[in-house]
Coordinates of C-alpha atoms and ligand atoms in Angstrom, one line a residue:
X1 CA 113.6 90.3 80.0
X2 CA 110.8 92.2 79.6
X3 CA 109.5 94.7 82.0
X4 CA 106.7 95.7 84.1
X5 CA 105.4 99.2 83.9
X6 CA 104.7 101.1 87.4
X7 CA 102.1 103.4 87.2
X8 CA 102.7 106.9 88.7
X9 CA 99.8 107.7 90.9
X10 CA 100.5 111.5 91.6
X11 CA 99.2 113.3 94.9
X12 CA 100.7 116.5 94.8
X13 CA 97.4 118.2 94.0
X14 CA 96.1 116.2 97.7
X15 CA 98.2 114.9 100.1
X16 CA 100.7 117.3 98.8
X17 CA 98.4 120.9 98.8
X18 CA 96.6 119.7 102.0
X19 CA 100.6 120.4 103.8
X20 CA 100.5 123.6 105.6
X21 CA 102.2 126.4 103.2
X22 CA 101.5 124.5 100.2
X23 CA 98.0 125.7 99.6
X24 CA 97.3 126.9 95.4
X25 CA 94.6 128.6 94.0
X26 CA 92.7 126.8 91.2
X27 CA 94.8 128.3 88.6
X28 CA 98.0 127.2 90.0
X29 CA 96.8 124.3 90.5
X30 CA 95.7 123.5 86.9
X31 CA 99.1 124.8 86.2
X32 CA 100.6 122.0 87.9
X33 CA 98.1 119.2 87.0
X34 CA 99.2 120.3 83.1
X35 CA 102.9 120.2 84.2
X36 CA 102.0 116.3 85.5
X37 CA 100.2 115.5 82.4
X38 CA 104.0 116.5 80.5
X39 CA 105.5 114.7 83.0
X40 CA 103.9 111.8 81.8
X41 CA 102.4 110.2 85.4
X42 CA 99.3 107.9 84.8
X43 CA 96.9 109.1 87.2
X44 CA 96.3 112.8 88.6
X45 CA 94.6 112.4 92.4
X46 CA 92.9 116.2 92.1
X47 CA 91.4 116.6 94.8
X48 CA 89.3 115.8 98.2
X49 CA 86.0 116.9 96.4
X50 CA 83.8 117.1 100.0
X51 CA 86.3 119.1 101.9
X52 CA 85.5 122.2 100.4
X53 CA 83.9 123.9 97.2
X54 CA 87.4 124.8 96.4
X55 CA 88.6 121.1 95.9
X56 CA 85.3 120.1 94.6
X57 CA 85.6 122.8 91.8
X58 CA 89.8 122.3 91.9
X59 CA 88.9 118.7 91.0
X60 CA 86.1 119.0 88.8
X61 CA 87.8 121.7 86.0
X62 CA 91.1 119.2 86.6
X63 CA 89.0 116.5 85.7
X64 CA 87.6 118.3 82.5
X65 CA 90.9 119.5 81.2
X66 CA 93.4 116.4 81.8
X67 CA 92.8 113.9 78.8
X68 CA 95.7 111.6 78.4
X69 CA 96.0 110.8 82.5
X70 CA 93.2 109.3 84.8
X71 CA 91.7 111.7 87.8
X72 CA 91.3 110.5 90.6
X73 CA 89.5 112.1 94.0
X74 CA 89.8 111.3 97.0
X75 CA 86.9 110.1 99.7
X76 CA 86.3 108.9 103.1
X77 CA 84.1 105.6 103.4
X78 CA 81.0 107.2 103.4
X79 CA 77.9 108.1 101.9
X80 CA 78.6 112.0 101.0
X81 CA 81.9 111.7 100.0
X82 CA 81.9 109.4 97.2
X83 CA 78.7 111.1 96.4
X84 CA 80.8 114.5 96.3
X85 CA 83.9 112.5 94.4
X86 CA 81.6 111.2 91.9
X87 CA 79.8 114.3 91.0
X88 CA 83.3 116.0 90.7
X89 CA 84.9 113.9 88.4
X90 CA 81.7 113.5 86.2
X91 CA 83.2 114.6 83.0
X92 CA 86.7 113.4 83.3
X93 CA 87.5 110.6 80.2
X94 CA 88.6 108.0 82.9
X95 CA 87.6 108.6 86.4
X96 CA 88.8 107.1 89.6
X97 CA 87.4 107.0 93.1
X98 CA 89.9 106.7 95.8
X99 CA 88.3 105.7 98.9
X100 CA 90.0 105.1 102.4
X101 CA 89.1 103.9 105.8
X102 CA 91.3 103.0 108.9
X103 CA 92.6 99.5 108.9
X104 CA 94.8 99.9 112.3
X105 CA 93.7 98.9 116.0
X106 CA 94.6 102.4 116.9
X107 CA 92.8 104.2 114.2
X108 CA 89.7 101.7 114.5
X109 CA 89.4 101.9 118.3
X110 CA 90.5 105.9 119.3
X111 CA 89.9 107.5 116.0
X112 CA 86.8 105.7 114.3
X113 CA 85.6 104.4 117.8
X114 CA 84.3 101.3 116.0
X115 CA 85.4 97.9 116.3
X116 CA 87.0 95.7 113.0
X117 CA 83.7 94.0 111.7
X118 CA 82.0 97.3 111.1
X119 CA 85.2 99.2 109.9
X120 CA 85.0 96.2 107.2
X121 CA 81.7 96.1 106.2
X122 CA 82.0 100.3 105.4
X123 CA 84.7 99.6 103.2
X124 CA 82.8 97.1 101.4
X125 CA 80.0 99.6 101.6
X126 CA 82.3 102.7 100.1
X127 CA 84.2 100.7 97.5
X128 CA 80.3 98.9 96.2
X129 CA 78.7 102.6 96.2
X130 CA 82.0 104.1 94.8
X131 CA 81.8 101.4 91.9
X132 CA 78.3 103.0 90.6
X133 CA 80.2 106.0 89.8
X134 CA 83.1 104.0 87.9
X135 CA 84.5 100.9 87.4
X136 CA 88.3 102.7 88.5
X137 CA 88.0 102.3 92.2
X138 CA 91.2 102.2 94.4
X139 CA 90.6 101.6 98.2
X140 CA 93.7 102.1 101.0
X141 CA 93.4 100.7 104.4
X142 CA 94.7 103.3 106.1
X143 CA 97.6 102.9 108.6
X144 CA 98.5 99.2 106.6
X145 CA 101.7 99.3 107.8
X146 CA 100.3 99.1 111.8
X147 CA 97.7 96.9 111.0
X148 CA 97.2 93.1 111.7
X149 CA 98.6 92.0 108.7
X150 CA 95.5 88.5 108.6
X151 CA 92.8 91.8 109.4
X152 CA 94.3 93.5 106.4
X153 CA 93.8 90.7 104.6
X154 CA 90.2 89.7 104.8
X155 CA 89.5 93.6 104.3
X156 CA 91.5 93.6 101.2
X157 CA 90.0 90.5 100.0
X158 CA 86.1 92.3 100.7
X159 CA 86.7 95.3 99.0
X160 CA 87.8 92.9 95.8
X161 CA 85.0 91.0 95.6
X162 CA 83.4 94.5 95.8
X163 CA 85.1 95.7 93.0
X164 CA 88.4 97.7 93.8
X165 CA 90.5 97.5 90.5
X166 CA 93.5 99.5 93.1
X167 CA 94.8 98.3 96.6
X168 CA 96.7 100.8 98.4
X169 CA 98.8 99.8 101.1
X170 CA 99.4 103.4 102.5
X171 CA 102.6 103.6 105.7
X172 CA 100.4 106.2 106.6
X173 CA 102.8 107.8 109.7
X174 CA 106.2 106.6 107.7
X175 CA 106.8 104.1 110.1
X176 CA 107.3 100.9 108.2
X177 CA 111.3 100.0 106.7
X178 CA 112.2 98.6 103.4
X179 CA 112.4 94.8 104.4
X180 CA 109.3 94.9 106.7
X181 CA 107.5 96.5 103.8
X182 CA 108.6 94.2 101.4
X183 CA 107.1 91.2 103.7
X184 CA 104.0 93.1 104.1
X185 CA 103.6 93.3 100.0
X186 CA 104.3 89.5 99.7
X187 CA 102.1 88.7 102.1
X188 CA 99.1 90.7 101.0
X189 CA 99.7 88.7 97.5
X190 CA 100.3 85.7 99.1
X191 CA 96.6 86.0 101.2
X192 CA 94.1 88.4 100.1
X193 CA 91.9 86.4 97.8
X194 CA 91.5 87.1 94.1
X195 CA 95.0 89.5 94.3
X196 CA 95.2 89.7 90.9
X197 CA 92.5 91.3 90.0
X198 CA 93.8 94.4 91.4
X199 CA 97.0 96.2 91.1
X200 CA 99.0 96.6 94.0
X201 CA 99.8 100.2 94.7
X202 CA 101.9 102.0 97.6
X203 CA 101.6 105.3 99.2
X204 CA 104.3 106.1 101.5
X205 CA 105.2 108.7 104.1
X206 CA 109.0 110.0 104.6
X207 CA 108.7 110.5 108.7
X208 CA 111.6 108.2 108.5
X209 CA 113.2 109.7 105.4
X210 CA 112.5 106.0 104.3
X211 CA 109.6 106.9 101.8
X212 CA 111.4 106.4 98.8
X213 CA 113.3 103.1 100.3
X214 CA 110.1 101.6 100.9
X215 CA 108.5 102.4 97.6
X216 CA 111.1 100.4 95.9
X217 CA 111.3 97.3 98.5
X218 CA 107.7 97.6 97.2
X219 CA 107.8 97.2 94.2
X220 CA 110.5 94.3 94.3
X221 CA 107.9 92.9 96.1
X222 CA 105.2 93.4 93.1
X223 CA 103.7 96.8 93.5
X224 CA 103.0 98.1 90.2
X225 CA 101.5 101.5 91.1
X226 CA 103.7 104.2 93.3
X227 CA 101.8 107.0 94.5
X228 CA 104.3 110.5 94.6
X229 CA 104.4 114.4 94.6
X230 CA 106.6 116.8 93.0
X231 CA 109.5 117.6 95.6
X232 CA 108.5 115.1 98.1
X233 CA 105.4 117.3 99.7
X234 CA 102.9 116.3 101.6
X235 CA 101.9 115.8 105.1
X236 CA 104.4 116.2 107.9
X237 CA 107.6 114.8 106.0
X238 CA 106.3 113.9 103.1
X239 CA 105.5 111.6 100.5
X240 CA 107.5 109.4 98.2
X241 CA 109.7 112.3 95.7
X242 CA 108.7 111.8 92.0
X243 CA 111.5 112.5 91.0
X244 CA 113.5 110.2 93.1
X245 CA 111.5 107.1 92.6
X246 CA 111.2 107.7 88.7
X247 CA 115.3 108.5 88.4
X248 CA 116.3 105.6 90.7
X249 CA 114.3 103.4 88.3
X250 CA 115.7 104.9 85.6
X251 CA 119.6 104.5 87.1
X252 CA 119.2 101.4 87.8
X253 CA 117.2 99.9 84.7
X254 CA 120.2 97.1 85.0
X255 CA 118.7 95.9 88.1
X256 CA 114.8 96.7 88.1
X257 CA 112.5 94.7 86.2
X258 CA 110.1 97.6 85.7
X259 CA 109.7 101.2 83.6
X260 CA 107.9 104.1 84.3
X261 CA 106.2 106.3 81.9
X262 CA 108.0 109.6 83.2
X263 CA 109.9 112.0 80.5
X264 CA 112.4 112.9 83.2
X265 CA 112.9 115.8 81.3
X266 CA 110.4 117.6 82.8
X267 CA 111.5 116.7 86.3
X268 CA 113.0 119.9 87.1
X269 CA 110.9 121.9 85.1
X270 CA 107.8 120.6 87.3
X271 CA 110.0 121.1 90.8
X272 CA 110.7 125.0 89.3
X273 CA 107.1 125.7 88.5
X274 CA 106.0 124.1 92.6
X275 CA 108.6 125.8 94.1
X276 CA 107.7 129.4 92.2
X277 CA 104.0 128.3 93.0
X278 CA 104.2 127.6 96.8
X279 CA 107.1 130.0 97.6
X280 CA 108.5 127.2 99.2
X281 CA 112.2 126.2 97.7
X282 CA 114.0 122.7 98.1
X283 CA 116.8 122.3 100.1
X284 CA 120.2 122.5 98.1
X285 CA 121.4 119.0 98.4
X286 CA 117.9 117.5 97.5
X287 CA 118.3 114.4 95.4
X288 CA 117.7 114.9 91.7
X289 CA 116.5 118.8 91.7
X290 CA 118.4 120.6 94.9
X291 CA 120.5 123.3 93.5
X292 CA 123.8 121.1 94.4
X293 CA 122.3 117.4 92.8
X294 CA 124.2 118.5 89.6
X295 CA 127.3 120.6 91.5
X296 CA 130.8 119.7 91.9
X297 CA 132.6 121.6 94.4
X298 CA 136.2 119.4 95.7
X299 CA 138.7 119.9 93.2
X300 CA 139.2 116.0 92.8
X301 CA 135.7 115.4 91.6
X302 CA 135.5 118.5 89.3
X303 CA 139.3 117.4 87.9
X304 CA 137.3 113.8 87.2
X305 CA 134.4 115.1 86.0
X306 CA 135.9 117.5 83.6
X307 CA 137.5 114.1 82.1
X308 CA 134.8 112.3 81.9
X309 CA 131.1 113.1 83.3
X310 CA 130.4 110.0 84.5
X311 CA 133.4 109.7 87.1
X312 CA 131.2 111.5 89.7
X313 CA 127.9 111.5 87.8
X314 CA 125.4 108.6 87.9
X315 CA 122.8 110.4 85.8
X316 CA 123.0 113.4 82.8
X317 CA 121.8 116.8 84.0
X318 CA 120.3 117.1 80.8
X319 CA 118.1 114.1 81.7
X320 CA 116.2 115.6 84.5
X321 CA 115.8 118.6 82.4
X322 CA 118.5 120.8 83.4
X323 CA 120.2 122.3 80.9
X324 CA 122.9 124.6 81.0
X325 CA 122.7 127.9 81.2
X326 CA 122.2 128.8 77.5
X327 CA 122.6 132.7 76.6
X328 CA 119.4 133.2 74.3
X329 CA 117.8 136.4 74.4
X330 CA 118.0 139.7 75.4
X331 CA 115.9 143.3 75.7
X332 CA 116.2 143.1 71.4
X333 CA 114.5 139.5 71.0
X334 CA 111.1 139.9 69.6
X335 CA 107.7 138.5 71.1
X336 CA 108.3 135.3 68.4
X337 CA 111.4 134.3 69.8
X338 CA 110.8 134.4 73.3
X339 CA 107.5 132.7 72.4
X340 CA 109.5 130.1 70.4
X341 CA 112.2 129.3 73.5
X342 CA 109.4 129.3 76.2
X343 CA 107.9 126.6 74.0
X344 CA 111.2 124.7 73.3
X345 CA 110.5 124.9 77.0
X346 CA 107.8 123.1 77.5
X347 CA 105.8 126.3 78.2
X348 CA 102.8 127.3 76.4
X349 CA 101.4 130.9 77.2
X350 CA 97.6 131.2 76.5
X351 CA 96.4 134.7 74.7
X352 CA 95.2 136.5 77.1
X353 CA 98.5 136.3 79.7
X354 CA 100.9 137.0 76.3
X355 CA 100.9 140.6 76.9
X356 CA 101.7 140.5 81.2
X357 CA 104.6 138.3 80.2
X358 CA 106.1 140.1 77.5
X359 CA 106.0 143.2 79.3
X360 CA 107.6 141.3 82.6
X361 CA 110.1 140.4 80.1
X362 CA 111.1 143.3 78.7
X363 CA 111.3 145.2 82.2
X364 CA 113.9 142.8 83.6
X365 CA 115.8 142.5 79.9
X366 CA 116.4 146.7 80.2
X367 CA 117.7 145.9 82.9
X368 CA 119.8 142.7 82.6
X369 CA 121.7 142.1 79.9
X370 CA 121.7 138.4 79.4
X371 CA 118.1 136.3 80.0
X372 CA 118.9 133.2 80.5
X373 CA 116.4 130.1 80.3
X374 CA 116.2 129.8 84.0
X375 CA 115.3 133.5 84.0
X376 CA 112.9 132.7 81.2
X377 CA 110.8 129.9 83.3
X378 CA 111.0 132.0 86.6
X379 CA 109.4 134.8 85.0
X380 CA 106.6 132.3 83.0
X381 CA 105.7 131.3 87.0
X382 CA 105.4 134.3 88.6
X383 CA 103.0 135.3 85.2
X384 CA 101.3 132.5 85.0
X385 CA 100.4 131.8 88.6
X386 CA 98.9 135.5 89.5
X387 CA 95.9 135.5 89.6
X388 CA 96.1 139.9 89.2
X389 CA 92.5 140.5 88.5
X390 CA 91.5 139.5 91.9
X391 CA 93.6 141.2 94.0
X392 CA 93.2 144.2 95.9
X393 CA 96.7 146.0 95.8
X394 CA 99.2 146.7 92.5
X395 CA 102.7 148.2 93.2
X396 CA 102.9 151.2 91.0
X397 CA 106.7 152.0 92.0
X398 CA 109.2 151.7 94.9
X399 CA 112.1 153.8 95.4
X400 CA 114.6 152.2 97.9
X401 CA 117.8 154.2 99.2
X402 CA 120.0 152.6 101.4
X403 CA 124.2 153.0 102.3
X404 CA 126.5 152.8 105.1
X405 CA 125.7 155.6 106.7
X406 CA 122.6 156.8 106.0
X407 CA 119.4 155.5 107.5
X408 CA 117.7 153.5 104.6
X409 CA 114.6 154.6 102.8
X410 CA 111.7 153.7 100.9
X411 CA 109.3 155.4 98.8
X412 CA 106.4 153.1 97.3
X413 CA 103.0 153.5 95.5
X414 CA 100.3 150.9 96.0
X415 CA 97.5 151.0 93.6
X416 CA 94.2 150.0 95.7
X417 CA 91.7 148.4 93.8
X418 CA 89.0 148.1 96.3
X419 CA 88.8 152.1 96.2
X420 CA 88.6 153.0 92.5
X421 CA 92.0 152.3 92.0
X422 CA 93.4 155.4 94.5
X423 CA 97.1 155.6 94.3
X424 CA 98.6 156.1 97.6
X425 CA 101.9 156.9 98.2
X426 CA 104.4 156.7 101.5
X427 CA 107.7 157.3 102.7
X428 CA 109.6 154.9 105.5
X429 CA 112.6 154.2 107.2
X430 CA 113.4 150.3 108.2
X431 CA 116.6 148.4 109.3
X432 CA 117.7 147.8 105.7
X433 CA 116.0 148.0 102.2
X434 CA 114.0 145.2 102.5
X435 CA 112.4 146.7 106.0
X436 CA 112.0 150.2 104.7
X437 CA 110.0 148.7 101.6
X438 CA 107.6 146.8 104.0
X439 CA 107.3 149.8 106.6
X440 CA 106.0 151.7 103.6
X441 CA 103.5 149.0 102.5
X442 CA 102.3 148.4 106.3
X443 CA 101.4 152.2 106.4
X444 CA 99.7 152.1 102.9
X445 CA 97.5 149.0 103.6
X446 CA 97.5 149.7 108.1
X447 CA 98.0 145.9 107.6
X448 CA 98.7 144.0 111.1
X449 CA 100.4 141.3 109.0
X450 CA 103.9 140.1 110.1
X451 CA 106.0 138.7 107.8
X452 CA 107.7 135.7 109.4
X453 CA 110.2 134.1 107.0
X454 CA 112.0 135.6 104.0
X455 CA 113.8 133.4 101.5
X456 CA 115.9 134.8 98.8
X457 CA 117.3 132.6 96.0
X458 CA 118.9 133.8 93.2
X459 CA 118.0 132.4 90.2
X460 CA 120.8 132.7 87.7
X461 CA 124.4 133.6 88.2
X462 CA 126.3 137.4 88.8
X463 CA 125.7 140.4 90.3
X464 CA 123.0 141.1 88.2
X465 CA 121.2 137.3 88.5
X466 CA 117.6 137.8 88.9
X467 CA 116.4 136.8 91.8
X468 CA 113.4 135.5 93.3
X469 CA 112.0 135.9 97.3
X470 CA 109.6 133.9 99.2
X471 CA 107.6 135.4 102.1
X472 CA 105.7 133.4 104.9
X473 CA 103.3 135.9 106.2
X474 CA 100.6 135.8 108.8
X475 CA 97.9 137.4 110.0
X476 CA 95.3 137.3 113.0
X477 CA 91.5 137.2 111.4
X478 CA 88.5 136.4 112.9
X479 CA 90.0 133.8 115.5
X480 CA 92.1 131.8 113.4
X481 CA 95.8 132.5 111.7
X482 CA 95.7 133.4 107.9
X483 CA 99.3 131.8 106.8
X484 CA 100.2 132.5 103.3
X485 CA 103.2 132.5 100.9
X486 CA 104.1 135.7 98.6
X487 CA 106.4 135.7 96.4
X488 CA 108.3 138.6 94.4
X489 CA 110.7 138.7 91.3
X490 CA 113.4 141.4 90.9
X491 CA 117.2 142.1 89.5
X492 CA 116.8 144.4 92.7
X493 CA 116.8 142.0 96.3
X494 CA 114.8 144.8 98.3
X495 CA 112.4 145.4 94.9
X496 CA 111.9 141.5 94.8
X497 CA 111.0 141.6 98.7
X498 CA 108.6 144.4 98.9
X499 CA 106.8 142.5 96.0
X500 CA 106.8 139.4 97.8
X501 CA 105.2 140.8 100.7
X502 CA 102.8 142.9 98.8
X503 CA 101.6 139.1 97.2
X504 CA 101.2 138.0 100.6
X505 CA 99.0 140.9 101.5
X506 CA 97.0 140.6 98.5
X507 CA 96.6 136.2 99.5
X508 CA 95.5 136.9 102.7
X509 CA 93.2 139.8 101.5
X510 CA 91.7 137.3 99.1
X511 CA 91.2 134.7 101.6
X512 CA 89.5 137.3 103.4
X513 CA 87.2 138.2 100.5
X514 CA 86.4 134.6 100.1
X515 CA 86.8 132.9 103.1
X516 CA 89.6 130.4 101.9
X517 CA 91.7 127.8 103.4
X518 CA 93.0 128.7 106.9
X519 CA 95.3 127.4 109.5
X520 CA 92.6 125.8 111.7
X521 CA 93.3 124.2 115.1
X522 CA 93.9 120.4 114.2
X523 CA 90.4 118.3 113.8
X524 CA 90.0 114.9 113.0
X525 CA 88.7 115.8 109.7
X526 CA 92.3 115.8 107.7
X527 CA 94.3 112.8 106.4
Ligands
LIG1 O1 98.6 108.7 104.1 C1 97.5 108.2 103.9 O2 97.2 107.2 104.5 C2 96.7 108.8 102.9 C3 95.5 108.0 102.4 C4 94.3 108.8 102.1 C5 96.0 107.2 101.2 O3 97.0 109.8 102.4
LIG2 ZN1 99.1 110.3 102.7

């Protein structure tokens, strides 16, 4: 039999960074669209060019860099947008315009205030304009899945005529289920005129933890292009996991009649590099790249799987890219062999960051005696995504005491960059290391920031594991809530914390600086 391919349509750059805590700063985010160009998905959506210079610029760079996968940007059904989505993906090798308008009743008449005739004739509108840009035009009626399915229809056959080469039938609020989806998707090739001159696509939310069901009733229904993010992200619950669609393709080639281009391999490595990106870690029993996917814990299932992997195990570890734990290098290995491994990797450092790693690297190998490759890739992130010339505060040193009986205490050393690079020095007390660390910071910097959720993972095994902590802090500015993640990397737990929050300080002095995203009361204006 031979099989269809499904086209990966990723979104983690849009409907993924637009999810509150998951905003990334152009560098981190070309860090990821490389990491999806390894991971082999088709198209790259970059962006929402008109929502601000940041994802205009985001998208445009994205657009001039990625080679091998399409780029896509995203507009609303209107003059300036496409206008704005077209200008930033000008020098991209194969563009694509990804245009939306509300298809539902309740989206046409209490969001749009229009009624159906002129909701149809702008998507006509976007989707002709769209096409003088580029002949790669996919157009989603947003809210399909609570839309009159003969409406849905008659738009989807317009914006063909138009020229729309995609159709994307987005469950916009995750409301739709497998078998109702899988009607919808027979239905829409059973009525919309000229179906097969598009390709069929689905974009689907997880409010009902249904997001990667319904992809794959889709696609038994003939969708040939899934839209996804890393981890799941996106707004509210989510989007459609890469990595669970592409793996539950995989599993089960003996029942799908279709293939995906993703090297699984690189599935964890692209969750790792998110997760160190955002902050913002994966639960432990996550399908595919929690920290437990791969972990046998009852003694009956380790017993079997010690016999033979597959008694417990539907896919190999080393097929989603984890591998284990391999002892490699240590405070002796040279710049070539590190270099070498992080390339065996899949990680390529450029010039001018060589020197930050190496040294990150040989401050944590004096320390710990055994780097593993986990320690190897955690370090590469928290390298890779700084973007150190831009921010306002260095940590010179910290000193944290702490015991059973005495009161802990911290001595740290901020360098402040916005005056001449002054060194400035205090002592604190706190309620633990971690506290005493930050009380010495706040008094530095007089920051009124508050950290409000500390996550500490540990990122290989033992006492002396490195380990990794995520900050969500927050600050009052100007009206509106600055939220931002910091992250820190340390053998030492309190070390790694006052880091973290120091990153978060520096994020929100940046924003400050530049006037970047912010939490903003809700408008109408998002997706
Ligand atoms: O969820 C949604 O409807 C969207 C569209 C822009 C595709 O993100
Ligand atoms: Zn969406």
């Amino acid at each position: 039999m031979n099989k269809e391919k499904i086209f990966i349509f990723d979104t983690t750059l849009r409907d993924g960074e637009q999810a509150p805590g998951f905003s990334m700063n152009m560098e981190e985010k070309i860090l990821i669209a490389e990491q999806l160009e390894r991971l082999g998905v088709d198209i790259i959506e970059a962006g929402f060019p008109v929502i601000s210079d940041g994802d205009f610029e985001a998208t445009e760079l994205i657009a001039q860099k990625i080679k091998k996968a399409q780029v896509a940007g995203l507009a609303r059904a209107n003059t300036k947008d496409i206008e704005a989505a077209g200008r930033a993906l000008e020098k991209a090798v194969n563009p694509r315009i990804h245009t939306f308008i509300s298809s539902s009743d309740i989206h046409i008449e209490y969001q749009l205030k229009k009624t159906r005739d002129e909701v149809l004739k702008e998507a006509v509108k976007a989707v002709t304009q769209a096409k003088s840009f580029t002949k790669n035009v996919e157009f989603s009626p947003m809210d399909a899945t609570r839309s009159d399915w003969k409406y849905l229809c008659e738009m989807l056959s317009a914006v063909i005529e138009a020229g729309a080469t995609t159709l994307n039938i987005p469950d916009t609020v995750g409301y739709t289920v497998p078998n109702e989806f899988y009607d919808l998707i027979r239905y829409i090739k059973g009525n919309v005129k000229n179906i097969d001159k598009a390709i069929i696509s689905v974009h689907c939310h997880n409010d009902l933890g249904l997001a990667g069901a319904n992809a794959i009733a889709a696609v038994q229904a003939g969708a040939r292009q899934v839209e996804c993010t890393i981890n799941g992200i996106g707004e509210r619950a989510g989007n459609t996991a890469i990595e669970e669609f592409a793996m539950a393709i995989k599993t089960r080639s003996d029942i799908f009649n279709v293939y995906t281009d993703i090297d699984t391999r690189q599935i964890v490595p692209a969750s790792k590099l998110l997760t160190n990106i955002t902050g913002v870690s994966v639960q432990p029993n996550k399908a595919i790249v929690g920290e437990n996917a791969f972990a046998h814990e009852s003694g009956i299932h380790q017993d079997g799987v010690l016999k033979n992997a597959q008694t417990y195990e539907i896919m190999k570890p080393e097929d989603v890219g984890i591998q284990k734990s391999k002892l490699v290098l240590g405070k002796h290995s040279g710049r070539h062999a590190v270099l070498t491994r992080l390339k065996e990797l899949g990680h390529e450092i450029e010039e001018s960051k060589i020197d930050a790693f190496f040294e990150k690297f040989k401050s944590i190998a004096d320390r710990k005696k055994e780097i593993f490759d986990e320690d190897l890739l955690a370090i590469t992130g928290e390298v890779l995504h700084k973007k150190e010339q831009d921010w306002r505060y260095s940590v010179e040193n910290i000193q944290i005491s702490t015991g059973m009986f005495s009161p802990p205490m911290s001595m740290v050393t901020l360098k402040d960059h916005d005056q001449n690079d002054e060194e400035v020095f205090e002592v604190a007390h706190g309620n633990g290391g971690v506290d005493a660390g930050i009380n010495a910071v706040k008094k530095i910097t007089g920051t009124k920031a508050r950290l409000k959720a500390f996550n500490l993972v540990a990122i290989t095994g033992g006492s002396d594991a490195l380990c990794e902590v995520s900050s969500i802090v927050e600050e009052e500015y100007e009206g509106s809530v600055l939220k931002v993640f910091g992250s820190g990397m340390s053998i030492d737990i309190s070390v790694a914390g006052v880091h973290s929050f120091v990153d978060a300080l520096n994020k929100i002095e940046f924003m400050k600086k530049t006037g970047g995203k912010r939490i903003k009361p809700e408008t109408s204006e998002g997706v």
